[in-house]
Amino acid sequence: MAAYGQAGRHSGMGQQPVLLLLVVVLFSGAMVARLAWLQLIHGAENRERADENRIRLMPRNPIRGRLLDRHGQVLATSRLTYNLYIQPREVSEARWPELRDRLASLLGLAVADLNERRRSGTNAEGFRIELAQSLGPEQVLRFREQASGLRGAEVDVDVLRSYPNGRLAAHVLGYTSGITEEEYERLRQNGYRIRDRVGRSGLEKVFESHLRGEWGGQQVEVNAAGQVQRVLGDKPAKAGKDLRLTLDLPLQRAAEKALDGVRKGAIVAMDPQTGAIRAMASRPSFDPNVFSPAPTSKQWAALNGPDAPLLNRAFRGFPPASTFKIVTTAAALESGIYQPDDKVLTTDSFCYAGLCYGDHGAHGMVGFPFALAVSSNTFYYRVGVRIGPDALFKAARRLGYGSATGIELTEEETPGLLGDQAWKKEVLGEPWTPVDTITSAIGQGALQVTPLQMARLYAAVANGGWLVTPHLVERPTTRTRIGLKPATLAVLQKGLRMVVTEGTARLLNDPNLPPVSGKTGTGEDPPRPDHAWFGGYAPSGHPTLVIVAFGENSGGYGGTVAAPMVKALMTTWFRGTPASGGS
């Protein structure tokens, strides 16, 4: 029995090594299969995840190019600011209250604001969320001292646009703001990042690619605690290029100050020979600094209010009023119906087709220069009826009205309106009448001209018949010969000079200024107050500057509201230049 029992136990132990071997083989096979799964099938993916945990990219903002005036004075630059962020994937819902309360206490921030910023900034992509902007030096120092215990939160530097002159030339310069998620998806292939800021209006928008620069960054290796062990690579950020403008800072300041006297309006000052814009201002205006980093809800409401401060009125059309008599004069003389020395009767009123139209004075038989000087309505009523609407609107188009000027800010510019016979039939479904011709001849009716278009017209008279292309960035001159007869130009130049010496703009007949030429205009806009216009140039014989000033619903006359604005700019521009004004 004993022998049998020993033999039975020996036989049972003989199976155990086999079972153990099977277990070992099974576990080894599972481990090999797992390793094959991790390294062969998902090896690349896992290596990428490991690198993400071990290697980090620390991006560096590019510095946006500056906007400079023609003398190199800074109009727009950049400034550094520190912002507070959280990485949402590192801060769970359960952990957020503790982190939030610590940040609020440490940095003096409102708990409600932190909650709202986190809620509104949450995104599906897991991008970091901005909790606070423009931290002060003390706040940044406090955070740095406690950073090790604030996992998931970070303070990072940001680059914001800065406009050292505030509202000055705001509509020309434009503004920048943060990129949206939709824009990021579209622009990321062009090197944009979620933290980028892009130009929204003005030259900031048009020259975005020139100004923005390229992101850089530093690739570093970190340990499990997130501490940097070594730098693996470094790519410096590439700054954007500066942009030199045609604006003249002292003249721009004078334009801004001149517009302080009106609630709404615009001023354009331009070199009549080249089309270079020396000043462009619009009222009401705005401070582009409010977009760096972002306007408050109250500020945003004001920017989108009924006065439309974001609108550049230099690019908007308004009735040109009596300034249009330049076009009517050109139309009459170019048509061949009138000769330069012809005279036309002026009376207290003009009656035609059963209707009568008043005037501010009768001067008898006068020629075109004197009619321009005193801005006689009855003179131009008669001329308009005789030459007809076709000649009138043909001359207007020839002088650049009814079409865009070609300035760089083409998306913001309107072409104005020339409400001719075809327009009235198509839009209003009505036939043309003599009343339409009469009102159009003095710049009323369905006519809208922008201050920039008007500056272009005055430049064509001043420079001897060249239609220049206005521009805000230094570039070669582009201009087109419009082919006005020398006699037509002579009549226009003589008449515009007489406006100042003995007509409606004697305010500018100042011995401290060089000889000035120009034309006033007072546009009706019932039931609102009248618009006021003045366009002119100087020196009359060899013009270097054209200025158009416009007061929207300012009341008063062109000679009393707009002409003083022009005088202020003329005084600034010609300061230090020997004057030979007066009659």
XYZ file of C-alpha atoms in Angstrom, residues 98-306:
209
model
C -10.600 75.035 -5.433
C -8.381 76.444 -8.197
C -10.833 79.270 -8.871
C -10.949 80.359 -5.245
C -7.157 80.311 -4.953
C -6.769 82.423 -8.111
C -9.430 84.871 -6.944
C -7.762 85.328 -3.570
C -4.211 85.440 -4.887
C -4.822 87.859 -7.796
C -7.745 89.886 -6.437
C -10.197 88.660 -9.079
C -13.963 88.227 -8.760
C -15.147 84.629 -8.466
C -18.188 85.375 -10.645
C -15.967 86.781 -13.397
C -13.733 83.707 -13.343
C -16.752 81.414 -13.582
C -18.211 83.384 -16.475
C -14.916 83.519 -18.380
C -14.451 79.764 -17.982
C -17.998 79.049 -19.092
C -17.935 81.330 -22.139
C -14.448 80.226 -23.179
C -15.082 76.478 -23.154
C -14.425 74.943 -26.569
C -14.602 71.472 -28.059
C -10.983 71.563 -29.195
C -9.664 71.968 -25.668
C -7.892 75.267 -26.338
C -6.807 77.125 -23.260
C -9.318 79.561 -21.795
C -8.511 83.167 -20.973
C -9.643 84.058 -17.448
C -8.216 87.574 -17.020
C -6.466 90.177 -19.136
C -3.798 92.811 -18.582
C -2.514 91.611 -15.229
C -0.404 94.059 -13.275
C 3.247 93.405 -12.315
C 2.284 92.563 -8.711
C -0.338 90.055 -9.851
C 2.148 88.382 -12.191
C 4.750 88.148 -9.398
C 2.230 86.623 -6.974
C 1.252 84.014 -9.535
C 4.862 83.110 -10.326
C 5.576 82.575 -6.614
C 2.634 80.176 -6.227
C 2.671 78.628 -9.728
C 3.728 75.125 -8.542
C 0.482 74.787 -6.585
C -1.761 76.124 -9.375
C -1.607 73.207 -11.805
C -3.634 73.865 -14.939
C -3.363 77.652 -14.643
C -0.736 79.785 -16.369
C 0.185 83.410 -16.936
C 1.428 84.143 -20.430
C 2.531 87.211 -22.322
C 0.421 88.559 -25.168
C 1.095 91.252 -27.756
C -1.630 93.858 -28.231
C -1.979 96.688 -30.721
C -1.386 100.164 -29.363
C -2.380 103.499 -30.898
C -0.375 106.190 -29.072
C -2.486 109.025 -30.527
C -5.817 107.544 -29.519
C -8.621 108.550 -31.896
C -6.317 110.240 -34.382
C -6.818 108.780 -37.892
C -8.763 105.885 -36.366
C -10.829 105.240 -39.508
C -7.726 105.137 -41.696
C -5.624 102.983 -39.371
C -8.442 100.634 -38.368
C -8.152 98.174 -35.476
C -7.339 94.539 -34.666
C -9.131 91.935 -32.556
C -8.763 88.288 -31.572
C -9.259 85.575 -34.141
C -12.496 83.585 -33.899
C -12.653 79.772 -33.880
C -14.234 79.821 -37.341
C -11.458 82.046 -38.687
C -8.845 79.868 -37.018
C -10.075 76.748 -38.820
C -9.869 78.635 -42.108
C -6.542 80.400 -41.496
C -4.529 77.864 -39.515
C -2.980 76.558 -42.754
C -1.567 80.066 -43.251
C 0.308 79.934 -39.952
C -2.353 81.572 -37.746
C -2.814 80.435 -34.159
C -5.799 80.539 -31.859
C -4.149 83.414 -29.964
C -3.677 85.531 -33.086
C -5.163 88.953 -33.636
C -6.191 90.068 -37.107
C -6.910 93.404 -38.763
C -10.626 94.193 -38.820
C -10.833 97.520 -40.635
C -8.774 100.225 -42.272
C -5.158 99.658 -43.201
C -4.817 97.068 -40.430
C -7.133 94.833 -42.463
C -5.950 95.664 -45.984
C -2.265 95.119 -45.139
C -2.759 92.205 -42.723
C -0.251 89.926 -44.475
C 2.350 92.719 -44.573
C 1.975 93.647 -40.900
C 1.357 90.370 -39.046
C 4.765 88.628 -39.032
C 5.352 84.916 -38.247
C 5.066 82.953 -35.015
C 8.150 81.481 -33.435
C 8.618 79.137 -30.524
C 10.907 77.106 -28.296
C 10.731 73.301 -28.103
C 11.719 72.072 -24.640
C 11.929 68.734 -22.823
C 10.228 68.569 -19.429
C 10.165 66.020 -16.616
C 7.132 64.500 -14.918
C 6.791 67.610 -12.760
C 6.658 69.822 -15.845
C 10.082 71.326 -15.197
C 12.214 72.201 -18.221
C 15.191 69.887 -18.591
C 16.703 71.112 -21.863
C 15.963 73.140 -24.969
C 15.538 70.993 -28.095
C 15.005 73.756 -30.645
C 14.443 77.485 -30.951
C 12.762 79.453 -33.741
C 12.648 83.231 -33.208
C 9.387 84.965 -34.060
C 9.572 87.062 -37.218
C 8.300 90.595 -36.764
C 5.871 92.091 -39.264
C 6.990 94.803 -41.648
C 6.471 98.491 -40.930
C 4.199 100.431 -43.277
C 4.915 104.060 -44.130
C 1.803 106.072 -44.892
C 1.274 109.302 -46.806
C -0.402 110.927 -43.783
C 1.220 114.002 -42.279
C 0.866 113.848 -38.481
C 0.693 117.623 -37.810
C -1.890 118.092 -40.563
C -3.878 115.092 -39.336
C -3.935 116.628 -35.860
C -5.188 119.891 -37.356
C -7.952 118.023 -39.207
C -9.058 116.221 -36.050
C -9.159 119.481 -34.117
C -11.036 121.299 -36.895
C -13.774 118.653 -36.810
C -14.301 119.158 -33.076
C -16.721 121.940 -34.004
C -19.187 119.570 -35.709
C -20.948 116.470 -34.446
C -20.678 114.664 -37.773
C -18.444 115.334 -40.740
C -15.227 114.585 -42.586
C -12.062 116.218 -43.884
C -9.809 115.016 -46.694
C -6.486 116.688 -47.531
C -4.586 115.442 -50.574
C -1.619 116.232 -52.788
C -3.313 117.272 -56.077
C -0.340 116.187 -58.162
C 0.125 112.647 -56.814
C -3.074 111.724 -54.961
C -1.184 111.147 -51.691
C -3.597 111.592 -48.758
C -2.075 113.983 -46.215
C -4.989 113.885 -43.750
C -8.297 112.043 -43.491
C -10.586 112.456 -40.507
C -14.179 111.550 -39.738
C -16.633 112.427 -36.959
C -17.836 110.889 -34.758
C -14.725 108.839 -34.184
C -13.557 106.043 -31.872
C -10.453 104.999 -29.971
C -9.027 101.816 -31.545
C -7.279 101.070 -28.244
C -10.612 99.821 -26.857
C -10.172 96.743 -29.046
C -6.902 95.892 -27.278
C -7.807 93.540 -25.815
C -11.584 93.985 -26.283
C -14.303 96.614 -25.712
C -16.695 96.313 -22.815
C -20.376 95.728 -23.517
C -21.027 99.425 -22.874
C -18.262 100.479 -25.253
C -19.485 98.047 -27.904
C -23.003 99.423 -27.660
C -21.682 102.961 -28.166
C -19.603 101.866 -31.177
C -22.735 100.454 -32.802
C -25.012 103.352 -31.814
C -27.105 105.506 -34.162
